[in-house]
XYZ file of C-alpha atoms in Angstrom:
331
model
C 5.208 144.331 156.597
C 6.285 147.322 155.403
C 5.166 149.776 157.605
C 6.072 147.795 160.421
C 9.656 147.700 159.544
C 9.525 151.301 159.314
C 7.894 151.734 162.986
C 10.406 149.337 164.460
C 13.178 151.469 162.471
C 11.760 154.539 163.929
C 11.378 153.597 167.478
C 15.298 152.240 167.398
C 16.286 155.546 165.830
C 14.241 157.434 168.926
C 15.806 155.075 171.657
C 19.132 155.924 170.131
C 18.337 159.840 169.775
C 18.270 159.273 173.372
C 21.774 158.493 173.989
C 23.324 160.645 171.424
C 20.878 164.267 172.053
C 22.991 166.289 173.876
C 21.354 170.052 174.875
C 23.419 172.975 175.477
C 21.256 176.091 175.720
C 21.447 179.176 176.000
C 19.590 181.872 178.564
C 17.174 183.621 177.092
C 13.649 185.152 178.422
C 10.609 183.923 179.372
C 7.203 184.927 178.326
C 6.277 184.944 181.634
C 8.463 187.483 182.918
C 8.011 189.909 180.813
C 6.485 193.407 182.404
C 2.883 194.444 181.830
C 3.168 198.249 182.461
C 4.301 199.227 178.849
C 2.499 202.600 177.749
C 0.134 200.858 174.678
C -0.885 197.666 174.175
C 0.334 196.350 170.433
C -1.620 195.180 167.715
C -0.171 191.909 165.824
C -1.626 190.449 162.874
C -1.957 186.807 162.104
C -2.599 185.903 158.583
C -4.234 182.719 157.979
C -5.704 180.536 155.055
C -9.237 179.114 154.528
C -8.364 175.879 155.722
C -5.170 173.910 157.080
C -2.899 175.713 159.461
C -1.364 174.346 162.632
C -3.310 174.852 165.631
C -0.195 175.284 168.254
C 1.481 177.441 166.343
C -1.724 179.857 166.038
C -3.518 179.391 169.009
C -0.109 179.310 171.726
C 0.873 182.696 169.998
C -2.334 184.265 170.237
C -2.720 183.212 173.764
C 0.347 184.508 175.004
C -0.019 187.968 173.041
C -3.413 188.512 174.780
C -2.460 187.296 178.091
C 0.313 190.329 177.852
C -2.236 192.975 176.817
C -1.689 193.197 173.002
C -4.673 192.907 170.464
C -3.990 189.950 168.208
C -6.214 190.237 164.676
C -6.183 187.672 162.292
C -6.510 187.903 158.691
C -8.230 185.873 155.813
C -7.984 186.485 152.565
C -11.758 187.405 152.055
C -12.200 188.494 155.371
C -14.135 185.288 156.157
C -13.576 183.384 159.119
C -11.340 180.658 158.591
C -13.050 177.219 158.215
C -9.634 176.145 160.977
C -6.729 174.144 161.572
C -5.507 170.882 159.679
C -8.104 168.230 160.513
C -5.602 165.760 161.007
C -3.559 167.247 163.506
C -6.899 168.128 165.670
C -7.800 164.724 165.490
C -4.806 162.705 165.259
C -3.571 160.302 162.945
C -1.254 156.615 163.372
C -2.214 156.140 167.223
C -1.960 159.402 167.887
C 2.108 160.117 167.067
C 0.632 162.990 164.912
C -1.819 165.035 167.484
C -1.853 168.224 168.327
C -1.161 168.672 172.494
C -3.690 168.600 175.076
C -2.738 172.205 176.091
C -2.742 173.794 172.552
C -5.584 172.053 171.719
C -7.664 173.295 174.921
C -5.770 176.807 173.582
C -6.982 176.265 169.896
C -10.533 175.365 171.056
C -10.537 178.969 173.141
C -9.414 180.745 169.938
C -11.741 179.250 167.498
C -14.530 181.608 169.923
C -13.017 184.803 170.417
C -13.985 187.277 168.450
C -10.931 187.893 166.620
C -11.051 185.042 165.481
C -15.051 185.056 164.109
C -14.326 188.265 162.641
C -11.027 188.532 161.019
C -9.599 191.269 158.847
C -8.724 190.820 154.963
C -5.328 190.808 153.659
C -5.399 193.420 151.602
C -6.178 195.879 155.102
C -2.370 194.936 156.629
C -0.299 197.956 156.273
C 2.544 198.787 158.266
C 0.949 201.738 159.844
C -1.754 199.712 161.298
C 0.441 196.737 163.019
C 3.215 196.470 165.260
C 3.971 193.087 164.626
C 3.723 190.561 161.715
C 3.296 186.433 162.754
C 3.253 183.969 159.756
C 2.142 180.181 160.970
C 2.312 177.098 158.947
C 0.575 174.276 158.773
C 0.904 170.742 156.596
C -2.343 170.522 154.712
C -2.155 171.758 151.426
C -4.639 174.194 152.296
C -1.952 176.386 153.848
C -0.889 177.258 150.087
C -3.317 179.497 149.529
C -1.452 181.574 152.204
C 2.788 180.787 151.685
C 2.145 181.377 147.358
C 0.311 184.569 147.445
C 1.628 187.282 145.621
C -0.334 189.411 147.822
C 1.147 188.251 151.074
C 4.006 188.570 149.757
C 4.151 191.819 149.109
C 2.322 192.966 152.315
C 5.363 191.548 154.172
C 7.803 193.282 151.682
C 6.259 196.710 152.607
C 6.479 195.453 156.277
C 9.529 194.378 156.780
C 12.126 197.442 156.838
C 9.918 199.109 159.228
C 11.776 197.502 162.098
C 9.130 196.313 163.582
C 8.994 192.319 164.564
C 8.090 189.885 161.990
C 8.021 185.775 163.318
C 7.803 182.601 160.992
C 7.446 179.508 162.248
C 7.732 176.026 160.757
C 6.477 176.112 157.086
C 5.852 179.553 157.927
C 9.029 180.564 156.645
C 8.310 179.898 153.378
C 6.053 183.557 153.310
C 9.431 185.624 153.803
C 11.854 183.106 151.717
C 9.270 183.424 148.639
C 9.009 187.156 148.926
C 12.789 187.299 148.465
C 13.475 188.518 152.340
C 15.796 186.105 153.712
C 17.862 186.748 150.484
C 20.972 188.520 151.903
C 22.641 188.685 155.760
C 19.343 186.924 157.551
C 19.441 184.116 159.599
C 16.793 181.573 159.817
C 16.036 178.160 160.772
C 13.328 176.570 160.180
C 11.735 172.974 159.879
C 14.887 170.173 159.503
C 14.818 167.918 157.128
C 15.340 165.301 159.660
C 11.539 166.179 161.483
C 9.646 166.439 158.154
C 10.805 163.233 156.767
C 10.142 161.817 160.327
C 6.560 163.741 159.523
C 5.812 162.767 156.381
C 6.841 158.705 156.705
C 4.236 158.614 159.520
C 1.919 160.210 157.619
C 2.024 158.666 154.929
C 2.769 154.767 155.903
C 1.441 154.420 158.831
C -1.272 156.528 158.724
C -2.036 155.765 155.122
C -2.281 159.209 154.522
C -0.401 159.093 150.979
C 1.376 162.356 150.135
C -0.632 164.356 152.373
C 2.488 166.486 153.923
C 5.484 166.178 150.913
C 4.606 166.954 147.253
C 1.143 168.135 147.249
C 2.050 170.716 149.819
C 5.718 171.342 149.688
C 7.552 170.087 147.144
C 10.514 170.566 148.314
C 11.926 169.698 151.899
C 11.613 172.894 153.478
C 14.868 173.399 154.932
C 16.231 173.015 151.185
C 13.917 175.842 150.298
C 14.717 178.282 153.116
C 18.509 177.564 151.985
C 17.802 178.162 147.707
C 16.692 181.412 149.004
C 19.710 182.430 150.693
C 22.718 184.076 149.114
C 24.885 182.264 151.702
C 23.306 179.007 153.173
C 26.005 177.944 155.030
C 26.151 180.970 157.879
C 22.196 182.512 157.619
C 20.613 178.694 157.898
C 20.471 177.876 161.230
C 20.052 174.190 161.663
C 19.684 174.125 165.311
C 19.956 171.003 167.870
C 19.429 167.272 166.099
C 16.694 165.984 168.582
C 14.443 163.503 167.213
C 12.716 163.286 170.593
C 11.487 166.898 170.003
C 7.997 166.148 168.554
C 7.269 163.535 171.707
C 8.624 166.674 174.242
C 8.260 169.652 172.717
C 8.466 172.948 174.587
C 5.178 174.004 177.189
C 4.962 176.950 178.981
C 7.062 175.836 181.976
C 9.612 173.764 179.958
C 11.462 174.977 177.388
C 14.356 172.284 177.077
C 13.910 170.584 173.199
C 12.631 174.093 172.294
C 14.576 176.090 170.014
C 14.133 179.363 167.961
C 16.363 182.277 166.359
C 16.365 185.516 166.869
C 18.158 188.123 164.116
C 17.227 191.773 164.333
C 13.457 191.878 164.294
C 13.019 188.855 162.326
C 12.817 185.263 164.776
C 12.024 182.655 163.311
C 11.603 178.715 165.125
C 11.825 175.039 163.738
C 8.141 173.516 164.077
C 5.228 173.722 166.331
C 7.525 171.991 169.526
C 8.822 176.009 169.614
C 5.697 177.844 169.551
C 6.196 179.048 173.419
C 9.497 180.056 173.145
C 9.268 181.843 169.368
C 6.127 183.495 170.786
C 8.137 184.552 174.018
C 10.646 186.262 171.780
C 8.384 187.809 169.795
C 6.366 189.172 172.834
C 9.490 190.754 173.998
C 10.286 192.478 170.884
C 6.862 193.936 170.898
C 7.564 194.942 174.872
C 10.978 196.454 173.599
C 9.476 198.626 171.014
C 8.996 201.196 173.877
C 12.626 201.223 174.777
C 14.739 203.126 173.611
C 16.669 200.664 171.741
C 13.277 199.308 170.463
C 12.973 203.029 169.106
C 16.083 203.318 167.624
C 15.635 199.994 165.419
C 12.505 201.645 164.047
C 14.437 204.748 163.333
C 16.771 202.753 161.502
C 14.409 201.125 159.097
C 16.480 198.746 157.108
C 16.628 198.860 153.112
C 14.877 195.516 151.276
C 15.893 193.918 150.504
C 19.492 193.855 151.796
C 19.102 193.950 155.835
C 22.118 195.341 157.996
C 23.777 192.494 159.671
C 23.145 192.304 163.083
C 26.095 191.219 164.693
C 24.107 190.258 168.025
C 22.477 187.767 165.888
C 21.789 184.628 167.897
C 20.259 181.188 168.880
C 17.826 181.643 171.191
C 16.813 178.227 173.351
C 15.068 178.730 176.145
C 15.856 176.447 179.669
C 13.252 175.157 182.015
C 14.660 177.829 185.137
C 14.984 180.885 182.801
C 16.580 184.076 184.389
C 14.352 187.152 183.881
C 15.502 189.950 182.391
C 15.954 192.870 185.063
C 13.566 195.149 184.396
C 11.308 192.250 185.105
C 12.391 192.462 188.725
């Protein structure tokens, strides 16, 4: 009885997220149109636990990032390969309203083979010298804790992170740089609302009779109310972004970018959940593309202090339309 009341509540809150969802975005640049010629390809590292991370928001960055010519390596914390994503997701749970995507799940199934993926680095090899990039996923298992609480992470990122150079969290993924004390002063982030992970977690756990699987023994705090302890000013560096409960049921693909949603601040983007993994790994392919510009050299030269970043007063929302305009030198 229960859970029924609870899916009828949750369908009449969708039909009415229909009526009241309104989209305004803004232009930004698409993945797709961004130029191929640059000097060097980039290396990017990917850091990943044993067990338990989100499959789109691994395998749709990694397969854009190779597409454009960079070298993607991933990273265990042994230097094992990891045993994959969150079970659940690949599988699917309450009549499939918790599944990953047909296309990041043919993606996922492509990655899982590569070698990159068989033979990934260990932790303790990321240095800033050796990437050009830094991508933290998330994930809902608990497994993905062996990843967001280490010390060692942690301070990998630290050492990263004034270099300039881009660093992306997505979803839970924003925990890494929020527990490392790097979103502490004039950064903006958004990350998952609290509106999507309770939507998560009731479907998990009532209809799927999954129990606490997502809330408490992962995170045991809502996530956006962690992201905003670790800010000195919550109320202009959290950035909320659109309420669209239809977001999980169309999230963004590679040709549609409407209910996706990311933001970009200096060389640090960050995006909601796993509906943004095209967009936030757009964005983050252009910042590697820009880092042979000369305003992609000048951001290195200036190499911010941690922990207090410089404001960036370009700072903004980035949400990328279905007819995106390309960038010139794309023409």
């Amino acid at each position: 009885m229960c859970r029924t009341v609870i899916l009828v509540f949750s369908v009449l809150i969708a039909l009415l997220a229909i009526f009241i969802v309104t989209q305004t975005p803004t232009k930004a640049y698409d993945w797709r149109f961004i130029p191929l010629h640059y000097d060097s390809e980039k290396r990017v590292v990917i850091p990943l636990p044993k067990y338990g991370f989100d499959p789109t928001e691994v395998a749709v960055p990694w397969k854009v990032l190779t597409i454009l010519g960079h070298q993607v390596v991933f990273a265990t914390e042994d230097g094992q390969m990891s045993d994959g994503a969150d079970k659940v997701v690949l599988n699917g749970c309450a009549g499939g309203l918790v599944k990953v995507f047909p296309r990041p799940a043919e993606l996922y199934d492509e990655m899982i083979h590569s070698p990159e993926y068989r033979k990934p680095a260990k932790w303790q090899d990321i240095t800033t010298e050796s990437f050009d990039g830094f991508l933290v996923p998330g994930g809902h298992d608990a497994g993905i804790n062996q990843m967001l609480n280490s010390p060692l992470l942690m301070e990998k990122l630290r050492d990263f992170w004034p270099s300039g150079k881009p660093v992306a969290a997505i979803c839970h993924g924003t925990l890494l740089p929020a527990r490392a004390g790097l979103l502490k002063h004039n950064v903006k982030s958004t990350t998952l609302p609290k509106y999507l992970e309770w939507q998560a977690w009731t479907i998990t756990k009532y209809l799927a009779g999954l129990g606490d699987y997502q809330m408490n023994t992962t995170y045991p705090l809502y996530t956006a109310d962690e992201i905003r302890q670790s800010m000195a000013d919550p109320d202009t560096q959290y950035i909320h972004g659109p309420f669209d409960l239809l977001a999980p049921l169309y999230p963004g693909t590679e040709f549609d970018h409407t209910h996706a949603f990311a933001v970009e601040d200096g060389s640090y983007i960050s995006a909601r959940f796993w509906g943004d993994a095209w967009v936030f790994s757009g964005l983050f392919a252009r910042q590697l593309a820009e880092l042979d510009t000369e305003a992609g050299q000048a951001r290195l030269a200036e190499k911010w202090r941690y922990p207090i970043r410089k404001p960036d007063p370009n700072a903004k929302q980035c949400m990328m339309p279905a007819n995106v305009v390309p960038p010139p030198s794309a023409h």
